[in-house]
PDB file of C-alpha atoms in Angstrom:
ATOM      1  CA  MET D 980     -25.056  20.195 -16.033  1.00  0.00           C
ATOM      2  CA  SER D 981     -24.913  16.996 -16.466  1.00  0.00           C
ATOM      3  CA  ARG D 982     -25.390  14.736 -13.844  1.00  0.00           C
ATOM      4  CA  ARG D 983     -21.878  13.280 -15.090  1.00  0.00           C
ATOM      5  CA  LYS D 984     -20.195  16.692 -15.023  1.00  0.00           C
ATOM      6  CA  LEU D 985     -22.033  16.745 -11.657  1.00  0.00           C
ATOM      7  CA  LYS D 986     -20.371  14.079 -10.265  1.00  0.00           C
ATOM      8  CA  GLY D 987     -16.876  15.198 -11.444  1.00  0.00           C
ATOM      9  CA  ILE D 988     -17.730  17.970  -9.868  1.00  0.00           C
ATOM     10  CA  GLY D 989     -18.707  16.726  -6.620  1.00  0.00           C
ATOM     11  CA  LEU D 990     -15.705  14.065  -6.967  1.00  0.00           C
ATOM     12  CA  ALA D 991     -13.189  16.720  -7.529  1.00  0.00           C
ATOM     13  CA  ILE D 992     -14.491  18.682  -3.844  1.00  0.00           C
ATOM     14  CA  SER D 993     -14.436  15.880  -1.812  1.00  0.00           C
ATOM     15  CA  THR D 994     -11.062  15.057  -2.279  1.00  0.00           C
ATOM     16  CA  ILE D 995     -10.211  19.232  -1.541  1.00  0.00           C
ATOM     17  CA  LEU D 996     -11.886  18.441   1.053  1.00  0.00           C
ATOM     18  CA  SER D 997      -9.895  15.115   2.640  1.00  0.00           C
ATOM     19  CA  LEU D 998      -7.125  15.879   0.742  1.00  0.00           C
ATOM     20  CA  VAL D 999      -6.169  19.736   1.681  1.00  0.00           C
ATOM     21  CA  VAL D1000      -8.503  21.223   3.808  1.00  0.00           C
ATOM     22  CA  ALA D1001      -8.365  18.540   6.696  1.00  0.00           C
ATOM     23  CA  PRO D1002      -4.561  17.784   6.213  1.00  0.00           C
ATOM     24  CA  GLN D1003      -4.633  22.296   6.448  1.00  0.00           C
ATOM     25  CA  LEU D1004      -6.628  21.451   9.448  1.00  0.00           C
ATOM     26  CA  ILE D1005      -4.625  18.851  11.682  1.00  0.00           C
ATOM     27  CA  ILE D1006      -1.701  20.662  10.929  1.00  0.00           C
ATOM     28  CA  GLU D1007      -3.446  24.332  12.684  1.00  0.00           C
ATOM     29  CA  LEU D1008      -4.706  21.645  15.521  1.00  0.00           C
ATOM     30  CA  LEU D1009      -1.066  19.699  15.813  1.00  0.00           C
ATOM     31  CA  PRO D1010      -0.456  20.359  19.611  1.00  0.00           C
ATOM     32  CA  SER D1011       2.163  23.029  20.687  1.00  0.00           C
ATOM     33  CA  GLN D1012       3.702  20.529  23.358  1.00  0.00           C
ATOM     34  CA  LEU D1013       5.357  18.382  19.964  1.00  0.00           C
ATOM     35  CA  SER D1014       8.342  17.970  19.429  1.00  0.00           C
ATOM     36  CA  GLY D1015       9.982  20.310  16.658  1.00  0.00           C
ATOM     37  CA  GLN D1016      11.152  17.465  14.338  1.00  0.00           C
ATOM     38  CA  MET D1017       7.600  15.707  14.676  1.00  0.00           C
ATOM     39  CA  ALA D1018       5.720  18.803  13.355  1.00  0.00           C
ATOM     40  CA  GLY D1019       8.280  19.203  11.052  1.00  0.00           C
ATOM     41  CA  ILE D1020       8.018  15.322   9.689  1.00  0.00           C
ATOM     42  CA  MET D1021       3.875  15.926  10.472  1.00  0.00           C
ATOM     43  CA  GLY D1022       4.094  19.479   8.312  1.00  0.00           C
ATOM     44  CA  SER D1023       5.713  18.333   5.017  1.00  0.00           C
ATOM     45  CA  TYR D1024       3.728  15.253   4.732  1.00  0.00           C
ATOM     46  CA  LEU D1025       0.252  17.081   5.170  1.00  0.00           C
ATOM     47  CA  GLN D1026       1.651  19.476   2.532  1.00  0.00           C
ATOM     48  CA  MET D1027       2.025  16.596  -0.261  1.00  0.00           C
ATOM     49  CA  LEU D1028      -1.059  15.648   0.827  1.00  0.00           C
ATOM     50  CA  MET D1029      -2.271  18.673   0.117  1.00  0.00           C
ATOM     51  CA  VAL D1030      -1.178  19.083  -3.461  1.00  0.00           C
ATOM     52  CA  PHE D1031      -2.026  15.503  -3.812  1.00  0.00           C
ATOM     53  CA  GLY D1032      -5.703  16.750  -2.823  1.00  0.00           C
ATOM     54  CA  VAL D1033      -4.896  19.638  -5.893  1.00  0.00           C
ATOM     55  CA  LEU D1034      -3.754  17.892  -8.935  1.00  0.00           C
ATOM     56  CA  LEU D1035      -6.492  14.598  -8.279  1.00  0.00           C
ATOM     57  CA  ALA D1036      -8.984  17.401  -7.814  1.00  0.00           C
ATOM     58  CA  ILE D1037      -8.075  19.234 -11.440  1.00  0.00           C
ATOM     59  CA  LEU D1038      -7.845  15.434 -13.047  1.00  0.00           C
ATOM     60  CA  TYR D1039     -11.148  14.454 -11.614  1.00  0.00           C
ATOM     61  CA  ILE D1040     -13.024  18.013 -13.043  1.00  0.00           C
ATOM     62  CA  VAL D1041     -10.688  16.982 -16.628  1.00  0.00           C
ATOM     63  CA  LYS D1042     -12.447  13.289 -16.118  1.00  0.00           C
ATOM     64  CA  TYR D1043     -15.824  14.087 -15.898  1.00  0.00           C
ATOM     65  CA  PHE D1044     -15.536  17.116 -18.097  1.00  0.00           C
ATOM     66  CA  THR D1045     -15.016  15.113 -21.400  1.00  0.00           C
ATOM     67  CA  GLU D1046     -16.768  12.591 -22.807  1.00  0.00           C
ATOM     68  CA  PRO D1047     -15.248   9.092 -21.442  1.00  0.00           C
ATOM     69  CA  TRP D1048     -14.530   7.510 -25.462  1.00  0.00           C
ATOM     70  CA  ARG D1049     -11.674  10.634 -26.321  1.00  0.00           C
ATOM     71  CA  TYR D1050      -8.376   9.957 -25.217  1.00  0.00           C
ATOM     72  CA  VAL D1051      -7.420  12.667 -23.008  1.00  0.00           C
ATOM     73  CA  ASN D1052     -10.010  10.845 -21.235  1.00  0.00           C
ATOM     74  CA  LEU D1053      -8.009   7.693 -20.767  1.00  0.00           C
ATOM     75  CA  GLY D1054      -4.611   9.490 -20.389  1.00  0.00           C
ATOM     76  CA  CYS D1055      -6.245  11.773 -17.116  1.00  0.00           C
ATOM     77  CA  VAL D1056      -7.386   8.129 -16.089  1.00  0.00           C
ATOM     78  CA  LEU D1057      -3.987   6.138 -15.704  1.00  0.00           C
ATOM     79  CA  ILE D1058      -2.818   9.972 -14.618  1.00  0.00           C
ATOM     80  CA  MET D1059      -4.899   9.301 -12.114  1.00  0.00           C
ATOM     81  CA  ASP D1060      -3.972   5.580 -11.277  1.00  0.00           C
ATOM     82  CA  GLY D1061      -0.814   6.763 -11.375  1.00  0.00           C
ATOM     83  CA  LEU D1062      -1.417   9.747  -8.957  1.00  0.00           C
ATOM     84  CA  TRP D1063      -3.149   7.013  -6.502  1.00  0.00           C
ATOM     85  CA  LEU D1064      -0.665   4.725  -6.642  1.00  0.00           C
ATOM     86  CA  TYR D1065       2.173   6.973  -5.483  1.00  0.00           C
ATOM     87  CA  LEU D1066       0.229   8.791  -2.890  1.00  0.00           C
ATOM     88  CA  LEU D1067      -1.081   5.381  -1.314  1.00  0.00           C
ATOM     89  CA  LEU D1068       2.712   4.668  -1.683  1.00  0.00           C
ATOM     90  CA  TYR D1069       3.979   8.078   0.186  1.00  0.00           C
ATOM     91  CA  ILE D1070       0.719   7.448   2.863  1.00  0.00           C
ATOM     92  CA  ALA D1071       1.581   4.082   3.938  1.00  0.00           C
ATOM     93  CA  GLY D1072       5.652   5.538   3.271  1.00  0.00           C
ATOM     94  CA  PHE D1073       5.283   7.507   5.595  1.00  0.00           C
ATOM     95  CA  GLY D1074       6.616  10.300   2.885  1.00  0.00           C
ATOM     96  CA  ASP D1075       9.519   8.184   1.611  1.00  0.00           C
ATOM     97  CA  PRO D1076       7.085   6.083  -1.385  1.00  0.00           C
ATOM     98  CA  ALA D1077      10.464   3.621  -2.025  1.00  0.00           C
ATOM     99  CA  SER D1078      10.649   2.459   1.102  1.00  0.00           C
ATOM    100  CA  TYR D1079       7.449   0.288   0.165  1.00  0.00           C
ATOM    101  CA  GLY D1080       5.416  -0.154   3.593  1.00  0.00           C
ATOM    102  CA  MET D1081       9.004  -0.896   4.849  1.00  0.00           C
ATOM    103  CA  PHE D1082       9.604   2.175   7.259  1.00  0.00           C
ATOM    104  CA  ALA D1083      11.747   3.191  10.605  1.00  0.00           C
ATOM    105  CA  ARG D1084      11.154   6.726  12.509  1.00  0.00           C
ATOM    106  CA  SER D1085      12.892   8.046  15.346  1.00  0.00           C
ATOM    107  CA  PHE D1086      10.975  10.800  18.284  1.00  0.00           C
ATOM    108  CA  ASP D1087      14.346  11.199  21.277  1.00  0.00           C
ATOM    109  CA  ALA D1088      14.838   7.789  23.202  1.00  0.00           C
ATOM    110  CA  VAL D1089      12.274   5.792  20.783  1.00  0.00           C
ATOM    111  CA  LYS D1090      13.017   4.061  17.093  1.00  0.00           C
ATOM    112  CA  VAL D1091       9.457   2.877  16.136  1.00  0.00           C
ATOM    113  CA  SER D1092       9.118   0.977  12.468  1.00  0.00           C
ATOM    114  CA  PHE D1093       6.468  -0.234  10.691  1.00  0.00           C
ATOM    115  CA  ASP D1094       6.815  -2.915   7.380  1.00  0.00           C
ATOM    116  CA  PHE D1095       2.925  -2.495   5.520  1.00  0.00           C
ATOM    117  CA  ARG D1096       4.681  -4.458   3.220  1.00  0.00           C
ATOM    118  CA  PHE D1097       1.824  -6.432   2.473  1.00  0.00           C
ATOM    119  CA  ILE D1098      -0.883  -4.006   2.204  1.00  0.00           C
ATOM    120  CA  VAL D1099       1.500  -2.400  -0.376  1.00  0.00           C
ATOM    121  CA  ASN D1100       1.121  -4.895  -2.134  1.00  0.00           C
ATOM    122  CA  PHE D1101      -2.241  -5.469  -1.996  1.00  0.00           C
ATOM    123  CA  LEU D1102      -2.623  -1.744  -2.937  1.00  0.00           C
ATOM    124  CA  VAL D1103      -0.890  -2.374  -6.033  1.00  0.00           C
ATOM    125  CA  LEU D1104      -3.065  -5.067  -7.182  1.00  0.00           C
ATOM    126  CA  ILE D1105      -5.973  -2.793  -6.498  1.00  0.00           C
ATOM    127  CA  ILE D1106      -4.563  -0.745  -8.927  1.00  0.00           C
ATOM    128  CA  ALA D1107      -3.464  -2.688 -11.343  1.00  0.00           C
ATOM    129  CA  VAL D1108      -6.654  -4.010 -11.852  1.00  0.00           C
ATOM    130  CA  ARG D1109      -8.130  -0.037 -11.939  1.00  0.00           C
ATOM    131  CA  VAL D1110      -5.679   0.264 -14.393  1.00  0.00           C
ATOM    132  CA  VAL D1111      -7.776  -2.463 -17.060  1.00  0.00           C
ATOM    133  CA  LYS D1112     -10.564  -1.460 -15.612  1.00  0.00           C
ATOM    134  CA  ASP D1113     -10.457   1.551 -16.824  1.00  0.00           C
ATOM    135  CA  ILE D1114      -8.711   0.771 -19.887  1.00  0.00           C
ATOM    136  CA  VAL D1115     -11.854  -1.829 -20.867  1.00  0.00           C
ATOM    137  CA  ASP D1116     -14.204   0.976 -19.823  1.00  0.00           C
ATOM    138  CA  PHE D1117     -12.383   3.681 -22.433  1.00  0.00           C
ATOM    139  CA  ALA D1118     -12.316   1.347 -24.568  1.00  0.00           C
ATOM    140  CA  TYR D1119     -16.458  -0.048 -24.397  1.00  0.00           C
ATOM    141  CA  SER D1120     -17.076   3.220 -25.149  1.00  0.00           C
ATOM    142  CA  ARG D1121     -15.172   3.946 -27.925  1.00  0.00           C
ATOM    143  CA  LYS D1122     -15.979   0.884 -29.233  1.00  0.00           C
ATOM    144  CA  ALA D1123     -20.192   2.547 -28.674  1.00  0.00           C
ATOM    145  CA  TRP D1124     -19.535   6.378 -29.366  1.00  0.00           C
ATOM    146  CA  LYS D1125     -17.545   4.580 -33.086  1.00  0.00           C
ATOM    147  CA  THR D1126     -20.993   2.561 -33.877  1.00  0.00           C
ATOM    148  CA  SER D1127     -23.321   5.143 -32.517  1.00  0.00           C
ATOM    149  CA  LYS D1128     -21.404   7.792 -35.059  1.00  0.00           C
ATOM    150  CA  ALA D1129     -21.561   4.745 -37.837  1.00  0.00           C
ATOM    151  CA  ARG D1130     -25.226   3.887 -37.936  1.00  0.00           C
ATOM    152  CA  ARG D1131     -25.348   8.186 -37.425  1.00  0.00           C
ATOM    153  CA  ILE D1132     -24.019   8.489 -41.623  1.00  0.00           C
ATOM    154  CA  ASN D1133     -25.368   5.753 -42.564  1.00  0.00           C
ATOM    155  CA  SER D1134     -29.234   6.708 -42.013  1.00  0.00           C
TER     156      SER D1134
ATOM    157  CA  MET X 774     -18.625  -8.871 -23.464  1.00  0.00           C
ATOM    158  CA  VAL X 775     -17.249  -5.798 -22.433  1.00  0.00           C
ATOM    159  CA  ARG X 776     -19.611  -4.853 -20.213  1.00  0.00           C
ATOM    160  CA  LEU X 777     -19.131  -7.939 -19.096  1.00  0.00           C
ATOM    161  CA  VAL X 778     -15.874  -7.501 -18.067  1.00  0.00           C
ATOM    162  CA  SER X 779     -16.406  -4.641 -16.861  1.00  0.00           C
ATOM    163  CA  GLY X 780     -18.745  -5.580 -14.558  1.00  0.00           C
ATOM    164  CA  LEU X 781     -16.354  -8.402 -13.501  1.00  0.00           C
ATOM    165  CA  LEU X 782     -13.608  -5.544 -13.223  1.00  0.00           C
ATOM    166  CA  THR X 783     -15.461  -3.624 -10.887  1.00  0.00           C
ATOM    167  CA  ALA X 784     -17.143  -6.325  -8.656  1.00  0.00           C
ATOM    168  CA  ILE X 785     -13.315  -8.041  -7.900  1.00  0.00           C
ATOM    169  CA  LEU X 786     -12.686  -4.577  -7.534  1.00  0.00           C
ATOM    170  CA  VAL X 787     -14.708  -3.476  -4.901  1.00  0.00           C
ATOM    171  CA  LEU X 788     -13.802  -6.917  -3.140  1.00  0.00           C
ATOM    172  CA  LEU X 789     -10.014  -6.412  -2.707  1.00  0.00           C
ATOM    173  CA  LYS X 790     -11.372  -3.090  -1.707  1.00  0.00           C
ATOM    174  CA  LEU X 791     -13.094  -4.475   1.710  1.00  0.00           C
ATOM    175  CA  ILE X 792     -10.538  -7.664   2.258  1.00  0.00           C
ATOM    176  CA  LEU X 793      -7.925  -4.861   2.080  1.00  0.00           C
ATOM    177  CA  ALA X 794     -10.110  -2.662   4.606  1.00  0.00           C
ATOM    178  CA  ILE X 795     -10.919  -5.659   7.217  1.00  0.00           C
ATOM    179  CA  ILE X 796      -7.259  -7.108   6.569  1.00  0.00           C
ATOM    180  CA  VAL X 797      -5.545  -3.522   7.999  1.00  0.00           C
ATOM    181  CA  ILE X 798      -8.553  -2.500  11.130  1.00  0.00           C
ATOM    182  CA  ALA X 799      -7.653  -6.637  12.001  1.00  0.00           C
ATOM    183  CA  SER X 800      -4.011  -5.892  12.019  1.00  0.00           C
ATOM    184  CA  LEU X 801      -3.653  -2.870  13.266  1.00  0.00           C
ATOM    185  CA  TYR X 802      -6.566  -2.605  15.789  1.00  0.00           C
ATOM    186  CA  THR X 803      -4.491  -6.078  16.983  1.00  0.00           C
ATOM    187  CA  MET X 804      -0.644  -5.120  17.115  1.00  0.00           C
ATOM    188  CA  VAL X 805      -2.059  -1.702  18.513  1.00  0.00           C
ATOM    189  CA  SER X 806      -3.963  -3.817  21.258  1.00  0.00           C
ATOM    190  CA  VAL X 807      -0.860  -6.460  21.454  1.00  0.00           C
ATOM    191  CA  PHE X 808       1.812  -3.139  22.361  1.00  0.00           C
ATOM    192  CA  ILE X 809      -0.486  -1.706  25.027  1.00  0.00           C
ATOM    193  CA  GLY X 810      -1.472  -4.832  26.168  1.00  0.00           C
ATOM    194  CA  THR X 811       2.590  -5.547  26.631  1.00  0.00           C
ATOM    195  CA  MET X 812       3.513  -2.343  27.811  1.00  0.00           C
ATOM    196  CA  SER X 813       1.444  -1.892  30.676  1.00  0.00           C
ATOM    197  CA  SER X 814       2.854  -4.676  32.474  1.00  0.00           C
ATOM    198  CA  VAL X 815       6.567  -3.245  32.602  1.00  0.00           C
ATOM    199  CA  ASP X 816       7.391  -1.582  35.173  1.00  0.00           C
ATOM    200  CA  GLU X 817      10.358  -1.859  37.303  1.00  0.00           C
ATOM    201  CA  SER X 818       9.930  -5.188  38.885  1.00  0.00           C
ATOM    202  CA  ALA X 819      10.305  -6.735  34.956  1.00  0.00           C
ATOM    203  CA  PHE X 820      13.920  -6.907  36.015  1.00  0.00           C
ATOM    204  CA  TYR X 821      15.308  -8.953  37.996  1.00  0.00           C
ATOM    205  CA  GLN X 822      19.266 -11.209  38.860  1.00  0.00           C
ATOM    206  CA  LYS X 823      19.528 -14.092  39.337  1.00  0.00           C
ATOM    207  CA  PHE X 824      23.773 -14.528  40.673  1.00  0.00           C
ATOM    208  CA  ASN X 825      25.052 -18.432  39.729  1.00  0.00           C
ATOM    209  CA  PRO X 826      27.609 -20.510  41.928  1.00  0.00           C
ATOM    210  CA  ASP X 827      29.899 -20.064  38.552  1.00  0.00           C
ATOM    211  CA  GLY X 828      29.702 -16.429  39.951  1.00  0.00           C
ATOM    212  CA  SER X 829      28.277 -15.274  36.640  1.00  0.00           C
ATOM    213  CA  ILE X 830      24.998 -13.419  36.513  1.00  0.00           C
ATOM    214  CA  ASP X 831      21.711 -13.315  34.558  1.00  0.00           C
ATOM    215  CA  LEU X 832      19.849 -10.566  33.871  1.00  0.00           C
ATOM    216  CA  ILE X 833      16.298 -11.502  33.871  1.00  0.00           C
ATOM    217  CA  PHE X 834      13.569  -9.181  31.418  1.00  0.00           C
ATOM    218  CA  LYS X 835       9.602 -10.524  32.503  1.00  0.00           C
ATOM    219  CA  ILE X 836       6.977  -9.129  31.344  1.00  0.00           C
ATOM    220  CA  ASN X 837       4.018 -10.405  30.825  1.00  0.00           C
ATOM    221  CA  ALA X 838       2.593 -10.183  26.841  1.00  0.00           C
ATOM    222  CA  ARG X 839      -1.771  -9.630  26.478  1.00  0.00           C
ATOM    223  CA  ASN X 840      -3.432  -9.338  22.921  1.00  0.00           C
ATOM    224  CA  ASP X 841      -7.366  -8.300  22.776  1.00  0.00           C
ATOM    225  CA  GLY X 842      -6.987  -8.136  19.898  1.00  0.00           C
ATOM    226  CA  PHE X 843      -8.936  -9.683  16.941  1.00  0.00           C
ATOM    227  CA  LEU X 844      -5.738 -12.138  15.460  1.00  0.00           C
ATOM    228  CA  ASP X 845      -3.003 -14.171  16.809  1.00  0.00           C
ATOM    229  CA  SER X 846       0.259 -12.167  17.091  1.00  0.00           C
ATOM    230  CA  ARG X 847       3.730 -12.437  17.360  1.00  0.00           C
ATOM    231  CA  MET X 848       5.415 -11.175  19.677  1.00  0.00           C
ATOM    232  CA  ASP X 849       9.092 -11.093  19.463  1.00  0.00           C
ATOM    233  CA  VAL X 850      11.157  -9.047  22.723  1.00  0.00           C
ATOM    234  CA  THR X 851      15.263  -8.640  22.692  1.00  0.00           C
ATOM    235  CA  VAL X 852      17.023  -6.562  25.533  1.00  0.00           C
ATOM    236  CA  LYS X 853      20.436  -6.028  24.850  1.00  0.00           C
ATOM    237  CA  LEU X 854      23.197  -5.021  27.704  1.00  0.00           C
ATOM    238  CA  LEU X 855      25.334  -2.384  25.555  1.00  0.00           C
ATOM    239  CA  SER X 856      28.551  -0.020  27.215  1.00  0.00           C
ATOM    240  CA  ASN X 857      29.376   2.537  25.301  1.00  0.00           C
ATOM    241  CA  GLY X 858      27.854   1.382  21.963  1.00  0.00           C
ATOM    242  CA  VAL X 859      29.435  -2.233  22.640  1.00  0.00           C
ATOM    243  CA  ILE X 860      26.926  -4.670  23.079  1.00  0.00           C
ATOM    244  CA  ILE X 861      27.993  -7.083  26.065  1.00  0.00           C
ATOM    245  CA  ALA X 862      24.938  -8.752  26.115  1.00  0.00           C
ATOM    246  CA  GLU X 863      22.303 -10.486  24.394  1.00  0.00           C
ATOM    247  CA  GLY X 864      18.841 -12.422  25.209  1.00  0.00           C
ATOM    248  CA  SER X 865      15.316 -12.865  23.704  1.00  0.00           C
ATOM    249  CA  ASP X 866      12.759 -14.259  23.402  1.00  0.00           C
ATOM    250  CA  SER X 867       9.218 -14.527  20.978  1.00  0.00           C
ATOM    251  CA  THR X 868       5.673 -16.422  21.295  1.00  0.00           C
ATOM    252  CA  ILE X 869       2.621 -16.225  19.673  1.00  0.00           C
ATOM    253  CA  ILE X 870      -0.117 -14.870  21.478  1.00  0.00           C
ATOM    254  CA  SER X 871      -3.492 -15.803  20.154  1.00  0.00           C
ATOM    255  CA  PRO X 872      -7.168 -13.328  20.426  1.00  0.00           C
ATOM    256  CA  LYS X 873      -8.358 -12.882  23.971  1.00  0.00           C
ATOM    257  CA  SER X 874      -4.542 -14.585  25.973  1.00  0.00           C
ATOM    258  CA  SER X 875      -1.253 -13.696  27.006  1.00  0.00           C
ATOM    259  CA  ARG X 876       2.208 -15.053  27.661  1.00  0.00           C
ATOM    260  CA  GLU X 877       4.797 -14.725  29.582  1.00  0.00           C
ATOM    261  CA  LEU X 878       8.004 -13.651  27.556  1.00  0.00           C
ATOM    262  CA  GLN X 879      11.934 -13.951  29.381  1.00  0.00           C
ATOM    263  CA  ALA X 880      15.031 -12.415  27.910  1.00  0.00           C
ATOM    264  CA  VAL X 881      17.762 -13.509  30.090  1.00  0.00           C
ATOM    265  CA  LEU X 882      20.613 -11.039  30.162  1.00  0.00           C
ATOM    266  CA  SER X 883      23.915 -13.820  30.905  1.00  0.00           C
ATOM    267  CA  ILE X 884      27.466 -11.026  32.241  1.00  0.00           C
ATOM    268  CA  THR X 885      30.647 -12.719  33.691  1.00  0.00           C
ATOM    269  CA  GLN X 886      31.430 -11.239  36.605  1.00  0.00           C
ATOM    270  CA  SER X 887      33.926 -10.013  35.050  1.00  0.00           C
ATOM    271  CA  GLN X 888      31.876  -7.974  32.748  1.00  0.00           C
ATOM    272  CA  ALA X 889      30.157  -7.724  35.514  1.00  0.00           C
ATOM    273  CA  MET X 890      33.670  -5.927  37.393  1.00  0.00           C
ATOM    274  CA  GLU X 891      34.320  -3.936  34.549  1.00  0.00           C
ATOM    275  CA  LEU X 892      29.891  -2.780  34.241  1.00  0.00           C
ATOM    276  CA  MET X 893      31.132  -0.549  37.639  1.00  0.00           C
ATOM    277  CA  ASN X 894      33.344   1.203  35.789  1.00  0.00           C
ATOM    278  CA  THR X 895      31.187   1.839  32.500  1.00  0.00           C
ATOM    279  CA  GLN X 896      27.732   4.065  32.335  1.00  0.00           C
ATOM    280  CA  PRO X 897      26.159   0.735  31.010  1.00  0.00           C
ATOM    281  CA  SER X 898      22.746   0.779  28.686  1.00  0.00           C
ATOM    282  CA  LEU X 899      19.820  -1.077  28.548  1.00  0.00           C
ATOM    283  CA  GLU X 900      17.860  -1.421  24.576  1.00  0.00           C
ATOM    284  CA  ILE X 901      14.857  -3.199  24.562  1.00  0.00           C
ATOM    285  CA  SER X 902      12.572  -3.881  21.318  1.00  0.00           C
ATOM    286  CA  PHE X 903       9.464  -4.870  21.178  1.00  0.00           C
ATOM    287  CA  LYS X 904       8.291  -6.696  17.383  1.00  0.00           C
ATOM    288  CA  VAL X 905       4.419  -7.267  17.024  1.00  0.00           C
ATOM    289  CA  ARG X 906       3.859  -8.982  14.196  1.00  0.00           C
ATOM    290  CA  THR X 907       0.634 -10.811  13.080  1.00  0.00           C
ATOM    291  CA  PHE X 908      -1.924 -11.529   9.782  1.00  0.00           C
ATOM    292  CA  ASN X 909       0.896 -14.959   9.522  1.00  0.00           C
ATOM    293  CA  ASP X 910       3.416 -12.438   9.714  1.00  0.00           C
ATOM    294  CA  LEU X 911       3.256 -10.681   7.060  1.00  0.00           C
ATOM    295  CA  ILE X 912       2.393  -7.091   8.962  1.00  0.00           C
ATOM    296  CA  GLY X 913       4.328  -6.136  11.555  1.00  0.00           C
ATOM    297  CA  MET X 914       5.337  -2.932  13.794  1.00  0.00           C
ATOM    298  CA  GLY X 915       8.061  -2.583  16.295  1.00  0.00           C
ATOM    299  CA  LEU X 916       9.843  -0.860  18.261  1.00  0.00           C
ATOM    300  CA  THR X 917      13.224  -0.010  19.767  1.00  0.00           C
ATOM    301  CA  THR X 918      13.738   1.970  23.220  1.00  0.00           C
ATOM    302  CA  GLU X 919      16.650   2.918  25.338  1.00  0.00           C
ATOM    303  CA  VAL X 920      17.019   3.153  28.998  1.00  0.00           C
ATOM    304  CA  LYS X 921      20.528   5.072  29.442  1.00  0.00           C
ATOM    305  CA  GLU X 922      20.421   5.373  33.314  1.00  0.00           C
ATOM    306  CA  LEU X 923      20.837   1.967  34.728  1.00  0.00           C
TER     307      LEU X 923
END
């Protein structure tokens, strides 16, 4: 198996471990003293992370098992960037991506509010740079592939 | 050329991720340490009354906010006196606390004598809210709690 495919499998396994297995363990370890409301919020939040984990693992496999100059690879990479953006907005908004990092939660008589808009803006900037890099990498791979293909035909 | 641009973008990405990680860790640590440092100073002695010659009463909420974090942080405290959900009096204070230092915050709620008499017959409650902002006021968190039995 090529090094590229092994990298894909490794990334898929680490994604499954961090977003599927770890949340499952956290759900199991939730103390029984936690109120029903708190357990409900954390449960649905962690279950969503698990769904993202499975999707990202599949996309890692597709990405690293297809040649980097194929359009399916570019599509896969861009979908992954979109998923990462949604996942980060989901985490920063504590389950509400539309809140854009500004949210409040009430627990009995206590209301906790957060303003993470700056962090979210920074994350969006990182994802934007990543999208540009992915497109540049794809353009480079495609150009190199076309050049080698033309060379093979000529020879 | 394309290879160079890709390398440059990779370097920018690494740098941005590193900066973000430092900002997130420093900000969260600062905000949590300010909350912990401040909450430990809140007890029954934080509240006291001052009777004025004109008959009005000043309810004073005094706390000592401490910042054990890495960054400057702004602490806001607001206290509202409510009666049946209606705000009777409100007081607030705000201060900037440098790292490894502490500041005193004092929110004063002034109520007239007639308001004080009215409150005797109702069940007043207090809404206390703390807000901490750091990293040039760009990142913040707040905590609001209601004390029902006064």
